PDB file of C-alpha atoms and ligand atoms in Angstrom:
ATOM      1  CA  UNK C   1     -22.319 -18.153 -78.328  1.00 44.00           C
ATOM      2  CA  UNK C   2     -24.820 -21.506 -79.500  1.00 54.00           C
ATOM      3  CA  UNK C   3     -22.410 -23.442 -81.946  1.00 72.00           C
ATOM      4  CA  UNK C   4     -18.289 -23.991 -81.888  1.00 80.00           C
ATOM      5  CA  UNK C   5     -16.989 -23.223 -84.568  1.00 85.00           C
ATOM      6  CA  UNK C   6     -13.777 -24.282 -86.628  1.00 87.00           C
ATOM      7  CA  UNK C   7     -11.714 -22.157 -84.938  1.00 89.00           C
ATOM      8  CA  UNK C   8     -13.245 -23.039 -80.869  1.00 87.00           C
ATOM      9  CA  UNK C   9     -13.194 -26.463 -81.695  1.00 90.00           C
ATOM     10  CA  UNK C  10      -9.269 -26.131 -82.843  1.00 92.00           C
ATOM     11  CA  UNK C  11      -8.145 -24.489 -79.468  1.00 92.00           C
ATOM     12  CA  UNK C  12     -10.463 -26.891 -77.457  1.00 93.00           C
ATOM     13  CA  UNK C  13      -7.787 -29.798 -79.150  1.00 95.00           C
ATOM     14  CA  UNK C  14      -5.248 -28.367 -79.071  1.00 96.00           C
ATOM     15  CA  UNK C  15      -6.049 -27.186 -75.051  1.00 94.00           C
ATOM     16  CA  UNK C  16      -6.177 -30.822 -74.591  1.00 96.00           C
ATOM     17  CA  UNK C  17      -3.438 -32.354 -76.211  1.00 97.00           C
ATOM     18  CA  UNK C  18      -1.599 -29.675 -74.038  1.00 97.00           C
ATOM     19  CA  UNK C  19      -3.599 -31.102 -71.005  1.00 95.00           C
ATOM     20  CA  UNK C  20      -2.882 -34.793 -71.936  1.00 97.00           C
ATOM     21  CA  UNK C  21       1.376 -33.996 -72.342  1.00 97.00           C
ATOM     22  CA  UNK C  22       1.262 -32.050 -69.121  1.00 96.00           C
ATOM     23  CA  UNK C  23      -0.230 -34.931 -67.700  1.00 96.00           C
ATOM     24  CA  UNK C  24       1.863 -37.302 -69.297  1.00 95.00           C
ATOM     25  CA  UNK C  25       4.701 -35.572 -68.185  1.00 95.00           C
ATOM     26  CA  UNK C  26       3.535 -35.144 -64.129  1.00 92.00           C
ATOM     27  CA  UNK C  27       2.529 -39.556 -63.850  1.00 91.00           C
ATOM     28  CA  UNK C  28       6.278 -39.591 -65.695  1.00 92.00           C
ATOM     29  CA  UNK C  29       7.319 -37.938 -62.650  1.00 89.00           C
ATOM     30  CA  UNK C  30       5.108 -39.830 -60.096  1.00 86.00           C
ATOM     31  CA  UNK C  31       6.427 -43.081 -61.091  1.00 84.00           C
ATOM     32  CA  UNK C  32      10.046 -42.205 -60.916  1.00 86.00           C
ATOM     33  CA  UNK C  33       9.524 -41.438 -57.466  1.00 80.00           C
ATOM     34  CA  UNK C  34       7.544 -44.288 -56.669  1.00 75.00           C
ATOM     35  CA  UNK C  35      10.861 -45.678 -57.911  1.00 76.00           C
ATOM     36  CA  UNK C  36      13.002 -43.889 -55.534  1.00 72.00           C
ATOM     37  CA  UNK C  37      11.151 -44.900 -53.210  1.00 62.00           C
ATOM     38  CA  UNK C  38      11.351 -49.340 -53.907  1.00 60.00           C
ATOM     39  CA  UNK C  39      14.668 -47.654 -51.265  1.00 61.00           C
ATOM     40  CA  UNK C  40      14.415 -48.911 -47.851  1.00 61.00           C
ATOM     41  CA  UNK C  41      11.867 -47.332 -44.738  1.00 60.00           C
ATOM     42  CA  UNK C  42      14.086 -45.354 -42.284  1.00 61.00           C
ATOM     43  CA  UNK C  43      14.123 -47.115 -39.143  1.00 64.00           C
ATOM     44  CA  UNK C  44      11.919 -44.700 -37.059  1.00 65.00           C
ATOM     45  CA  UNK C  45       8.193 -45.564 -37.475  1.00 63.00           C
ATOM     46  CA  UNK C  46       7.180 -41.468 -37.435  1.00 67.00           C
ATOM     47  CA  UNK C  47       9.853 -41.338 -40.790  1.00 69.00           C
ATOM     48  CA  UNK C  48       8.689 -44.844 -42.288  1.00 66.00           C
ATOM     49  CA  UNK C  49       4.881 -43.279 -41.839  1.00 69.00           C
ATOM     50  CA  UNK C  50       5.335 -40.072 -43.780  1.00 70.00           C
ATOM     51  CA  UNK C  51       7.090 -42.162 -46.834  1.00 69.00           C
ATOM     52  CA  UNK C  52       4.455 -44.359 -47.002  1.00 69.00           C
ATOM     53  CA  UNK C  53       1.891 -41.377 -46.803  1.00 77.00           C
ATOM     54  CA  UNK C  54       3.848 -39.492 -49.245  1.00 79.00           C
ATOM     55  CA  UNK C  55       2.908 -42.811 -51.348  1.00 81.00           C
ATOM     56  CA  UNK C  56      -0.093 -43.009 -50.913  1.00 84.00           C
ATOM     57  CA  UNK C  57      -0.721 -39.410 -52.578  1.00 84.00           C
ATOM     58  CA  UNK C  58       1.767 -40.256 -55.103  1.00 85.00           C
ATOM     59  CA  UNK C  59      -0.372 -42.878 -56.073  1.00 87.00           C
ATOM     60  CA  UNK C  60      -3.614 -40.788 -56.165  1.00 89.00           C
ATOM     61  CA  UNK C  61      -2.648 -39.134 -57.853  1.00 88.00           C
ATOM     62  CA  UNK C  62      -0.854 -41.386 -60.809  1.00 90.00           C
ATOM     63  CA  UNK C  63      -4.215 -42.523 -60.544  1.00 92.00           C
ATOM     64  CA  UNK C  64      -6.186 -39.072 -60.740  1.00 93.00           C
ATOM     65  CA  UNK C  65      -4.191 -37.960 -63.849  1.00 94.00           C
ATOM     66  CA  UNK C  66      -4.344 -41.670 -65.662  1.00 95.00           C
ATOM     67  CA  UNK C  67      -8.380 -41.233 -65.529  1.00 95.00           C
ATOM     68  CA  UNK C  68      -7.574 -37.690 -66.956  1.00 95.00           C
ATOM     69  CA  UNK C  69      -5.873 -38.842 -69.698  1.00 96.00           C
ATOM     70  CA  UNK C  70      -8.797 -41.262 -70.480  1.00 96.00           C
ATOM     71  CA  UNK C  71     -11.287 -38.193 -70.491  1.00 95.00           C
ATOM     72  CA  UNK C  72      -9.315 -36.111 -72.825  1.00 96.00           C
ATOM     73  CA  UNK C  73      -8.738 -39.402 -74.860  1.00 97.00           C
ATOM     74  CA  UNK C  74     -12.361 -39.344 -75.399  1.00 96.00           C
ATOM     75  CA  UNK C  75     -12.858 -35.923 -76.297  1.00 96.00           C
ATOM     76  CA  UNK C  76     -10.521 -35.946 -78.804  1.00 96.00           C
ATOM     77  CA  UNK C  77     -11.769 -38.742 -80.387  1.00 96.00           C
ATOM     78  CA  UNK C  78     -15.612 -37.293 -80.128  1.00 95.00           C
ATOM     79  CA  UNK C  79     -14.042 -34.128 -81.709  1.00 94.00           C
ATOM     80  CA  UNK C  80     -12.456 -36.457 -84.752  1.00 94.00           C
ATOM     81  CA  UNK C  81     -16.608 -38.200 -84.814  1.00 94.00           C
ATOM     82  CA  UNK C  82     -17.328 -34.866 -84.432  1.00 92.00           C
ATOM     83  CA  UNK C  83     -19.837 -35.494 -81.338  1.00 94.00           C
ATOM     84  CA  UNK C  84     -17.974 -33.002 -79.359  1.00 94.00           C
ATOM     85  CA  UNK C  85     -20.031 -30.916 -77.323  1.00 93.00           C
ATOM     86  CA  UNK C  86     -23.210 -33.083 -77.323  1.00 95.00           C
ATOM     87  CA  UNK C  87     -24.635 -34.875 -74.708  1.00 95.00           C
ATOM     88  CA  UNK C  88     -24.413 -38.258 -74.513  1.00 93.00           C
ATOM     89  CA  UNK C  89     -27.272 -38.651 -72.417  1.00 94.00           C
ATOM     90  CA  UNK C  90     -29.884 -36.645 -73.565  1.00 96.00           C
ATOM     91  CA  UNK C  91     -28.455 -35.496 -77.021  1.00 95.00           C
ATOM     92  CA  UNK C  92     -28.314 -31.924 -77.051  1.00 95.00           C
ATOM     93  CA  UNK C  93     -25.255 -29.008 -76.932  1.00 93.00           C
ATOM     94  CA  UNK C  94     -23.529 -28.925 -74.124  1.00 93.00           C
ATOM     95  CA  UNK C  95     -23.324 -25.895 -72.708  1.00 91.00           C
ATOM     96  CA  UNK C  96     -20.309 -23.554 -74.009  1.00 87.00           C
ATOM     97  CA  UNK C  97     -20.009 -22.223 -70.675  1.00 89.00           C
ATOM     98  CA  UNK C  98     -19.045 -25.563 -68.727  1.00 91.00           C
ATOM     99  CA  UNK C  99     -17.214 -27.296 -71.545  1.00 90.00           C
ATOM    100  CA  UNK C 100     -14.705 -24.210 -70.859  1.00 87.00           C
ATOM    101  CA  UNK C 101     -15.030 -25.331 -67.887  1.00 89.00           C
ATOM    102  CA  UNK C 102     -13.679 -28.838 -68.301  1.00 91.00           C
ATOM    103  CA  UNK C 103     -13.051 -29.473 -72.242  1.00 92.00           C
ATOM    104  CA  UNK C 104     -14.150 -33.216 -71.948  1.00 93.00           C
ATOM    105  CA  UNK C 105     -17.096 -32.885 -70.902  1.00 93.00           C
ATOM    106  CA  UNK C 106     -19.802 -35.583 -72.153  1.00 93.00           C
ATOM    107  CA  UNK C 107     -22.991 -34.962 -70.268  1.00 94.00           C
ATOM    108  CA  UNK C 108     -24.912 -31.535 -70.267  1.00 94.00           C
ATOM    109  CA  UNK C 109     -25.316 -30.033 -67.047  1.00 91.00           C
ATOM    110  CA  UNK C 110     -29.070 -31.457 -66.339  1.00 92.00           C
ATOM    111  CA  UNK C 111     -27.386 -34.382 -67.199  1.00 94.00           C
ATOM    112  CA  UNK C 112     -23.956 -34.500 -64.974  1.00 86.00           C
ATOM    113  CA  UNK C 113     -26.312 -34.858 -62.074  1.00 74.00           C
ATOM    114  CA  UNK C 114     -27.098 -38.433 -62.563  1.00 52.00           C
ATOM    115  CA  UNK C 115     -23.964 -39.577 -63.083  1.00 47.00           C
TER     116      UNK C 115
HETATM  117 ZN1  LIG U 201     -28.067 -33.945 -71.334  1.00 94.67          ZN
END
């Protein structure tokens, strides 16, 4: 299939919105965990190290989710604008297979290696 039908676009859109909701939910949970960890660290060093490590992981999860949400929002804007599925670099259609794997892709597989 070479073109995206309205039905394709609707299901992509629904998928993006569902994914964004999932990410926001995950971020909320991460932030709850981070708040909980404001409590004093355990006194013995090994446990303290583990708590700090978890804290770093939580921050990393939060960052990743935030980045993905940004990309999803951009994809939704592109859907609105009618430019969804077009490579931002060369303007050609992004392969349907690639969009299935990465629904918020903004570059075709030829251009993605340059970014
Ligand atoms: Zn391209």
